[in-house]
Amino acid sequence: DTGRGKCIVFRMPGEDISFQDEIRGKLQKKAEDLKDFVILRSDGTPVFHLANVVDDIFMGITHVIRGDDHMENTFRHIALFRALDAEPPRYAHLPMIVNANGKPYSKRDGAAYVGEFRDAGFLPDALFNFLALLGWSPGNDIEIMTREQMIQYFDLARVKPSPARFDMKKLEWMNNKYICMLPLTRFIDYAKQAVSATGWNVDVSSEYFQRVCALLQSRTNTFDDIKQWGYFFKEEIDYDESAVQKTLKKPGMKDILSALKTLLETVDFTVNSIEDSIHKIEQAYSIPQGKLNFPIRIAITGISRGAGLYETMEILGKKRCIDRLNYAIANLCG
């Protein structure tokens, strides 16, 4: 009719189609479930199915490894290969990546593009390693691998057909392993970039910065964690209000921190002397050993978690620790 273009439709052969998937085994579709489909548009351009098959033929493709969302297409493609008198390649359909709820992973679940993972502080090799293990395992509980090892171990027979769950906690754990393997000098380079991006006015010696990095490298899951390092570089720190309420507002805490401050003013500021001073105050106030560390950490760093308290205080130095204890005593304690 006038105004209507003509397309070319591929007529399915009217018989069952089956193939041996390298991951899922034999897959079959009944003839009545195989519908005819367009292969050439009215403007003369080929649709994906025809272009894909012809390209595979001319490129001599032997294996097609793709997501299982293409499984329905494969039956159509096999019919096209046979119609073109060409041998179909071997097919392997990889499991789809899903979120924690078992739904297809999408941008709503977090980073979806490589650049976003980079900006979030993940190392390229850690992300590569993590993605390689989605739906596949080399066995023997091996998880951390070089790219050469992945190539050596990879076998389609060990790819699982079930959906691969994207576990962000597992990715962070793996990224931490790769961060820990970095030479300290390389970690310092990454840390400098991350600190620079915070906008803090950082004016410290290279020795001080190195000591901070040496202390925190093993505790860094992503370089985005470095945003929590502010207490090492800022004069005025931010305090976790809920932690302040739980610890520093307790009755008697002002007297306890005042006694600790007075004792710390008299000692050489080393890890051992700091630890010894805190234990003495705990004994004096009948506080179980180690229980005073939490409120001291809040007063000194503003946050409830971090590296070893005594090592942190030694790096911060006596003056800064005393100043922060004074601030907490005057402004935060109940």
Tab-separated table of C-alpha atoms in Angstrom:
chain	number	residue	atom	x	y	z
A	1	ASP	CA	0.000	0.000	0.000
A	2	THR	CA	1.041	3.623	-0.556
A	3	GLY	CA	3.045	4.934	2.408
A	4	ARG	CA	3.839	1.500	3.748
A	5	GLY	CA	7.348	0.117	3.411
A	6	LYS	CA	8.190	-3.502	2.897
A	7	CYS	CA	10.442	-5.505	5.186
A	8	ILE	CA	11.817	-9.013	4.887
A	9	VAL	CA	10.691	-11.566	7.443
A	10	PHE	CA	12.569	-14.794	8.137
A	11	ARG	CA	10.256	-17.782	8.229
A	12	MET	CA	11.246	-20.265	10.919
A	13	PRO	CA	11.755	-23.837	9.628
A	14	GLY	CA	8.780	-25.349	11.456
A	15	GLU	CA	10.859	-27.796	13.501
A	16	ASP	CA	12.305	-27.944	17.006
A	17	ILE	CA	15.679	-26.265	17.476
A	18	SER	CA	18.195	-27.416	20.059
A	19	PHE	CA	21.821	-26.719	20.849
A	20	GLN	CA	24.402	-27.722	23.428
A	21	ASP	CA	25.178	-24.746	25.641
A	22	GLU	CA	28.702	-24.856	27.109
A	23	ILE	CA	27.368	-23.840	30.526
A	24	ARG	CA	23.747	-25.017	30.687
A	25	GLY	CA	23.856	-28.204	28.662
A	26	LYS	CA	21.228	-29.074	26.061
A	27	LEU	CA	18.658	-26.342	25.407
A	28	GLN	CA	15.641	-26.893	23.176
A	29	LYS	CA	12.663	-24.925	21.924
A	30	LYS	CA	9.527	-26.394	20.339
A	31	ALA	CA	8.613	-25.420	16.777
A	32	GLU	CA	5.312	-23.867	17.888
A	33	ASP	CA	7.218	-21.503	20.203
A	34	LEU	CA	9.535	-20.236	17.448
A	35	LYS	CA	8.015	-17.206	15.752
A	36	ASP	CA	8.994	-15.668	12.411
A	37	PHE	CA	10.960	-12.415	12.751
A	38	VAL	CA	12.089	-9.403	10.708
A	39	ILE	CA	15.646	-9.549	9.368
A	40	LEU	CA	15.605	-6.572	6.961
A	41	ARG	CA	13.849	-3.271	7.640
A	42	SER	CA	11.775	-1.390	5.097
A	43	ASP	CA	14.692	1.003	4.505
A	44	GLY	CA	16.909	-1.921	3.522
A	45	THR	CA	19.019	-2.029	6.681
A	46	PRO	CA	19.526	-5.355	8.490
A	47	VAL	CA	18.310	-5.868	12.035
A	48	PHE	CA	20.617	-7.146	14.782
A	49	HIS	CA	19.903	-10.828	14.178
A	50	LEU	CA	20.944	-10.915	10.525
A	51	ALA	CA	23.890	-8.557	11.002
A	52	ASN	CA	25.135	-10.590	13.960
A	53	VAL	CA	25.008	-13.927	12.161
A	54	VAL	CA	26.558	-12.678	8.904
A	55	ASP	CA	29.323	-10.945	10.848
A	56	ASP	CA	30.057	-14.147	12.815
A	57	ILE	CA	30.275	-16.129	9.565
A	58	PHE	CA	32.708	-13.752	7.876
A	59	MET	CA	34.775	-13.312	11.051
A	60	GLY	CA	35.060	-17.069	11.531
A	61	ILE	CA	33.698	-16.889	15.072
A	62	THR	CA	33.956	-20.251	16.842
A	63	HIS	CA	32.554	-19.350	20.295
A	64	VAL	CA	29.870	-16.875	21.314
A	65	ILE	CA	30.000	-16.135	25.039
A	66	ARG	CA	27.334	-13.679	26.190
A	67	GLY	CA	24.716	-13.015	28.847
A	68	ASP	CA	21.781	-15.338	29.241
A	69	ASP	CA	19.445	-12.469	28.317
A	70	HIS	CA	20.407	-13.369	24.722
A	71	MET	CA	19.334	-16.984	25.062
A	72	GLU	CA	16.087	-16.494	23.115
A	73	ASN	CA	18.049	-14.847	20.293
A	74	THR	CA	20.302	-17.880	19.994
A	75	PHE	CA	17.499	-20.106	18.669
A	76	ARG	CA	16.824	-17.536	15.941
A	77	HIS	CA	20.507	-17.224	15.136
A	78	ILE	CA	20.975	-20.977	14.790
A	79	ALA	CA	18.077	-21.053	12.310
A	80	LEU	CA	19.750	-18.249	10.335
A	81	PHE	CA	23.113	-20.039	10.316
A	82	ARG	CA	21.490	-23.171	8.928
A	83	ALA	CA	19.537	-21.188	6.319
A	84	LEU	CA	22.815	-19.623	5.190
A	85	ASP	CA	24.414	-23.090	5.054
A	86	ALA	CA	26.926	-22.171	7.770
A	87	GLU	CA	27.980	-24.082	10.886
A	88	PRO	CA	26.765	-22.297	14.061
A	89	PRO	CA	29.461	-21.454	16.623
A	90	ARG	CA	29.477	-22.938	20.100
A	91	TYR	CA	27.386	-20.940	22.553
A	92	ALA	CA	27.880	-20.233	26.242
A	93	HIS	CA	25.339	-18.122	28.107
A	94	LEU	CA	26.729	-16.446	31.198
A	95	PRO	CA	24.550	-15.837	34.271
A	96	MET	CA	23.158	-12.357	34.715
A	97	ILE	CA	24.437	-10.134	37.518
A	98	VAL	CA	21.791	-9.466	40.169
A	99	ASN	CA	21.566	-7.261	43.254
A	100	ALA	CA	21.148	-8.341	46.870
A	101	ASN	CA	17.412	-8.887	46.266
A	102	GLY	CA	17.983	-11.122	43.254
A	103	LYS	CA	16.854	-8.469	40.762
A	104	PRO	CA	18.982	-7.493	37.728
A	105	TYR	CA	21.784	-5.190	38.863
A	106	SER	CA	21.238	-1.624	37.672
A	107	LYS	CA	22.446	1.920	38.262
A	108	ARG	CA	19.923	2.218	41.083
A	109	ASP	CA	21.961	-0.355	43.024
A	110	GLY	CA	25.149	1.735	42.952
A	111	ALA	CA	28.017	2.237	40.540
A	112	ALA	CA	27.271	0.743	37.137
A	113	TYR	CA	30.061	2.134	34.963
A	114	VAL	CA	33.794	1.534	35.292
A	115	GLY	CA	34.452	5.243	35.769
A	116	GLU	CA	32.076	5.328	38.727
A	117	PHE	CA	33.977	2.539	40.479
A	118	ARG	CA	37.220	4.410	39.839
A	119	ASP	CA	35.752	7.617	41.280
A	120	ALA	CA	34.531	5.660	44.315
A	121	GLY	CA	38.118	4.629	45.073
A	122	PHE	CA	38.374	1.102	43.670
A	123	LEU	CA	41.607	-0.157	42.095
A	124	PRO	CA	41.408	-1.465	38.498
A	125	ASP	CA	42.914	-4.869	39.326
A	126	ALA	CA	40.570	-5.348	42.290
A	127	LEU	CA	37.494	-4.617	40.172
A	128	PHE	CA	38.800	-6.872	37.390
A	129	ASN	CA	39.389	-9.716	39.871
A	130	PHE	CA	35.960	-9.262	41.448
A	131	LEU	CA	34.111	-9.246	38.121
A	132	ALA	CA	35.967	-12.359	36.971
A	133	LEU	CA	34.541	-14.236	39.963
A	134	LEU	CA	30.915	-13.318	39.269
A	135	GLY	CA	29.483	-16.660	38.233
A	136	TRP	CA	32.856	-18.396	37.988
A	137	SER	CA	35.371	-19.866	40.395
A	138	PRO	CA	38.745	-21.558	39.826
A	139	GLY	CA	38.104	-23.849	42.796
A	140	ASN	CA	40.263	-24.535	45.861
A	141	ASP	CA	38.944	-21.322	47.497
A	142	ILE	CA	41.260	-19.194	45.340
A	143	GLU	CA	40.019	-15.596	45.173
A	144	ILE	CA	42.931	-13.179	44.745
A	145	MET	CA	44.499	-13.738	41.322
A	146	THR	CA	46.610	-11.934	38.767
A	147	ARG	CA	45.181	-11.572	35.270
A	148	GLU	CA	47.648	-14.185	34.047
A	149	GLN	CA	46.379	-16.618	36.685
A	150	MET	CA	42.760	-15.949	35.687
A	151	ILE	CA	43.609	-16.812	32.083
A	152	GLN	CA	45.407	-19.949	33.245
A	153	TYR	CA	42.572	-21.129	35.528
A	154	PHE	CA	39.556	-20.126	33.432
A	155	ASP	CA	37.342	-22.939	32.205
A	156	LEU	CA	33.772	-22.556	30.958
A	157	ALA	CA	32.971	-25.821	32.707
A	158	ARG	CA	33.333	-24.007	36.053
A	159	VAL	CA	30.925	-21.197	35.166
A	160	LYS	CA	27.716	-21.527	37.176
A	161	PRO	CA	24.336	-21.190	35.431
A	162	SER	CA	22.657	-19.498	38.414
A	163	PRO	CA	22.553	-15.662	38.640
A	164	ALA	CA	25.703	-14.007	39.997
A	165	ARG	CA	25.033	-11.815	43.030
A	166	PHE	CA	26.869	-8.478	43.091
A	167	ASP	CA	28.109	-8.186	46.685
A	168	MET	CA	29.465	-4.687	47.334
A	169	LYS	CA	30.911	-5.748	50.700
A	170	LYS	CA	32.871	-8.492	48.934
A	171	LEU	CA	34.179	-5.965	46.406
A	172	GLU	CA	35.285	-3.647	49.222
A	173	TRP	CA	36.999	-6.579	50.963
A	174	MET	CA	38.815	-7.484	47.755
A	175	ASN	CA	39.798	-3.874	47.126
A	176	ASN	CA	41.284	-3.747	50.620
A	177	LYS	CA	43.416	-6.796	49.809
A	178	TYR	CA	44.756	-5.058	46.709
A	179	ILE	CA	45.353	-1.820	48.623
A	180	CYS	CA	47.317	-3.750	51.249
A	181	MET	CA	49.506	-5.212	48.486
A	182	LEU	CA	50.475	-1.756	47.219
A	183	PRO	CA	53.963	-0.510	48.100
A	184	LEU	CA	53.623	2.241	50.706
A	185	THR	CA	54.996	4.817	48.260
A	186	ARG	CA	52.251	3.958	45.747
A	187	PHE	CA	49.588	4.079	48.436
A	188	ILE	CA	50.863	7.515	49.459
A	189	ASP	CA	50.451	8.726	45.865
A	190	TYR	CA	46.822	7.580	45.821
A	191	ALA	CA	46.215	9.054	49.285
A	192	LYS	CA	47.606	12.449	48.254
A	193	GLN	CA	45.184	12.579	45.330
A	194	ALA	CA	42.268	11.629	47.579
A	195	VAL	CA	43.200	14.147	50.285
A	196	SER	CA	43.652	16.872	47.679
A	197	ALA	CA	40.136	16.187	46.379
A	198	THR	CA	38.630	16.829	49.848
A	199	GLY	CA	39.524	20.514	49.755
A	200	TRP	CA	41.190	20.370	53.176
A	201	ASN	CA	43.956	22.872	53.738
A	202	VAL	CA	46.636	20.259	54.392
A	203	ASP	CA	49.997	21.609	55.500
A	204	VAL	CA	51.971	18.730	56.989
A	205	SER	CA	55.437	17.299	56.502
A	206	SER	CA	55.994	14.368	54.164
A	207	GLU	CA	57.135	12.352	57.198
A	208	TYR	CA	53.843	13.026	59.002
A	209	PHE	CA	51.801	12.105	55.914
A	210	GLN	CA	53.799	8.891	55.502
A	211	ARG	CA	53.169	7.897	59.128
A	212	VAL	CA	49.433	8.453	58.679
A	213	CYS	CA	49.410	6.360	55.502
A	214	ALA	CA	51.454	3.563	57.068
A	215	LEU	CA	48.951	3.392	59.929
A	216	LEU	CA	45.787	3.462	57.820
A	217	GLN	CA	46.722	1.550	54.654
A	218	SER	CA	45.559	-1.819	55.985
A	219	ARG	CA	42.262	-0.277	57.157
A	220	THR	CA	41.413	1.371	53.840
A	221	ASN	CA	38.751	-0.450	51.817
A	222	THR	CA	38.466	2.207	49.109
A	223	PHE	CA	40.208	5.520	48.594
A	224	ASP	CA	36.861	7.142	49.325
A	225	ASP	CA	37.489	6.091	52.959
A	226	ILE	CA	40.200	8.755	53.106
A	227	LYS	CA	37.436	11.331	53.539
A	228	GLN	CA	37.304	10.032	57.132
A	229	TRP	CA	40.933	10.985	57.797
A	230	GLY	CA	40.106	14.618	58.519
A	231	TYR	CA	41.073	14.390	62.183
A	232	PHE	CA	44.706	13.922	61.136
A	233	PHE	CA	44.781	17.127	59.098
A	234	LYS	CA	42.061	19.534	60.266
A	235	GLU	CA	42.371	21.715	63.345
A	236	GLU	CA	38.606	21.731	63.903
A	237	ILE	CA	37.144	18.268	63.570
A	238	ASP	CA	33.588	17.046	63.129
A	239	TYR	CA	32.045	14.920	65.866
A	240	ASP	CA	29.690	11.983	65.557
A	241	GLU	CA	26.812	13.385	67.619
A	242	SER	CA	25.276	10.003	68.455
A	243	ALA	CA	28.658	8.725	69.678
A	244	VAL	CA	29.115	11.867	71.775
A	245	GLN	CA	25.728	11.274	73.403
A	246	LYS	CA	26.553	7.624	74.140
A	247	THR	CA	29.972	8.262	75.658
A	248	LEU	CA	31.035	11.791	76.521
A	249	LYS	CA	27.677	12.786	78.027
A	250	LYS	CA	27.878	10.031	80.640
A	251	PRO	CA	28.100	11.218	84.263
A	252	GLY	CA	31.671	11.582	85.488
A	253	MET	CA	33.267	11.594	82.023
A	254	LYS	CA	34.434	15.192	82.414
A	255	ASP	CA	36.423	14.277	85.547
A	256	ILE	CA	37.860	11.142	83.911
A	257	LEU	CA	39.094	12.978	80.803
A	258	SER	CA	40.442	15.810	82.960
A	259	ALA	CA	42.485	13.328	84.972
A	260	LEU	CA	43.769	11.695	81.784
A	261	LYS	CA	44.715	15.053	80.290
A	262	THR	CA	46.674	15.984	83.416
A	263	LEU	CA	48.555	12.679	83.345
A	264	LEU	CA	49.314	12.846	79.605
A	265	GLU	CA	50.812	16.298	80.024
A	266	THR	CA	53.571	14.761	82.170
A	267	VAL	CA	54.673	11.824	79.977
A	268	ASP	CA	56.747	11.282	76.864
A	269	PHE	CA	54.147	10.931	74.144
A	270	THR	CA	54.831	7.403	72.881
A	271	VAL	CA	52.521	4.475	72.203
A	272	ASN	CA	53.622	2.740	75.413
A	273	SER	CA	53.308	5.807	77.650
A	274	ILE	CA	49.894	6.684	76.206
A	275	GLU	CA	48.621	3.144	76.761
A	276	ASP	CA	50.066	3.062	80.282
A	277	SER	CA	48.477	6.414	81.150
A	278	ILE	CA	45.042	5.310	79.980
A	279	HIS	CA	45.311	2.056	81.974
A	280	LYS	CA	46.229	4.031	85.103
A	281	ILE	CA	43.125	6.193	84.755
A	282	GLU	CA	40.986	3.101	84.191
A	283	GLN	CA	42.357	1.582	87.396
A	284	ALA	CA	41.866	4.805	89.327
A	285	TYR	CA	38.191	5.005	88.325
A	286	SER	CA	37.536	1.230	88.432
A	287	ILE	CA	36.884	1.088	84.695
A	288	PRO	CA	37.433	-2.305	82.975
A	289	GLN	CA	40.599	-2.297	80.885
A	290	GLY	CA	39.982	-1.035	77.357
A	291	LYS	CA	36.550	0.452	78.098
A	292	LEU	CA	37.921	3.990	78.210
A	293	ASN	CA	39.321	3.801	74.684
A	294	PHE	CA	35.970	4.495	73.035
A	295	PRO	CA	35.193	7.850	74.692
A	296	ILE	CA	38.826	8.918	74.281
A	297	ARG	CA	38.656	8.106	70.578
A	298	ILE	CA	35.500	10.215	70.231
A	299	ALA	CA	37.157	13.122	72.039
A	300	ILE	CA	40.388	12.895	70.013
A	301	THR	CA	39.117	11.973	66.520
A	302	GLY	CA	35.380	12.693	66.533
A	303	ILE	CA	34.522	9.250	65.130
A	304	SER	CA	33.929	5.858	66.695
A	305	ARG	CA	36.149	3.666	64.497
A	306	GLY	CA	39.701	3.877	63.257
A	307	ALA	CA	43.214	2.537	63.597
A	308	GLY	CA	44.840	1.747	66.944
A	309	LEU	CA	44.040	4.535	69.412
A	310	TYR	CA	47.515	4.739	70.946
A	311	GLU	CA	49.234	4.821	67.554
A	312	THR	CA	46.761	7.454	66.358
A	313	MET	CA	47.417	9.660	69.381
A	314	GLU	CA	51.187	9.325	69.006
A	315	ILE	CA	51.021	10.533	65.392
A	316	LEU	CA	48.663	13.395	66.272
A	317	GLY	CA	51.096	14.504	68.953
A	318	LYS	CA	50.738	15.686	72.536
A	319	LYS	CA	49.632	19.273	71.857
A	320	ARG	CA	46.840	18.361	69.467
A	321	CYS	CA	45.565	15.562	71.731
A	322	ILE	CA	45.620	17.803	74.814
A	323	ASP	CA	43.825	20.575	72.899
A	324	ARG	CA	41.099	18.174	71.793
A	325	LEU	CA	40.684	16.741	75.267
A	326	ASN	CA	40.312	20.304	76.577
A	327	TYR	CA	37.670	21.014	73.935
A	328	ALA	CA	35.755	17.839	74.765
A	329	ILE	CA	35.890	18.561	78.503
A	330	ALA	CA	34.624	22.116	78.024
A	331	ASN	CA	32.065	21.580	75.268
A	332	LEU	CA	31.058	17.937	74.884
A	333	CYS	CA	31.037	16.275	78.300
A	334	GLY	CA	27.868	16.269	80.365
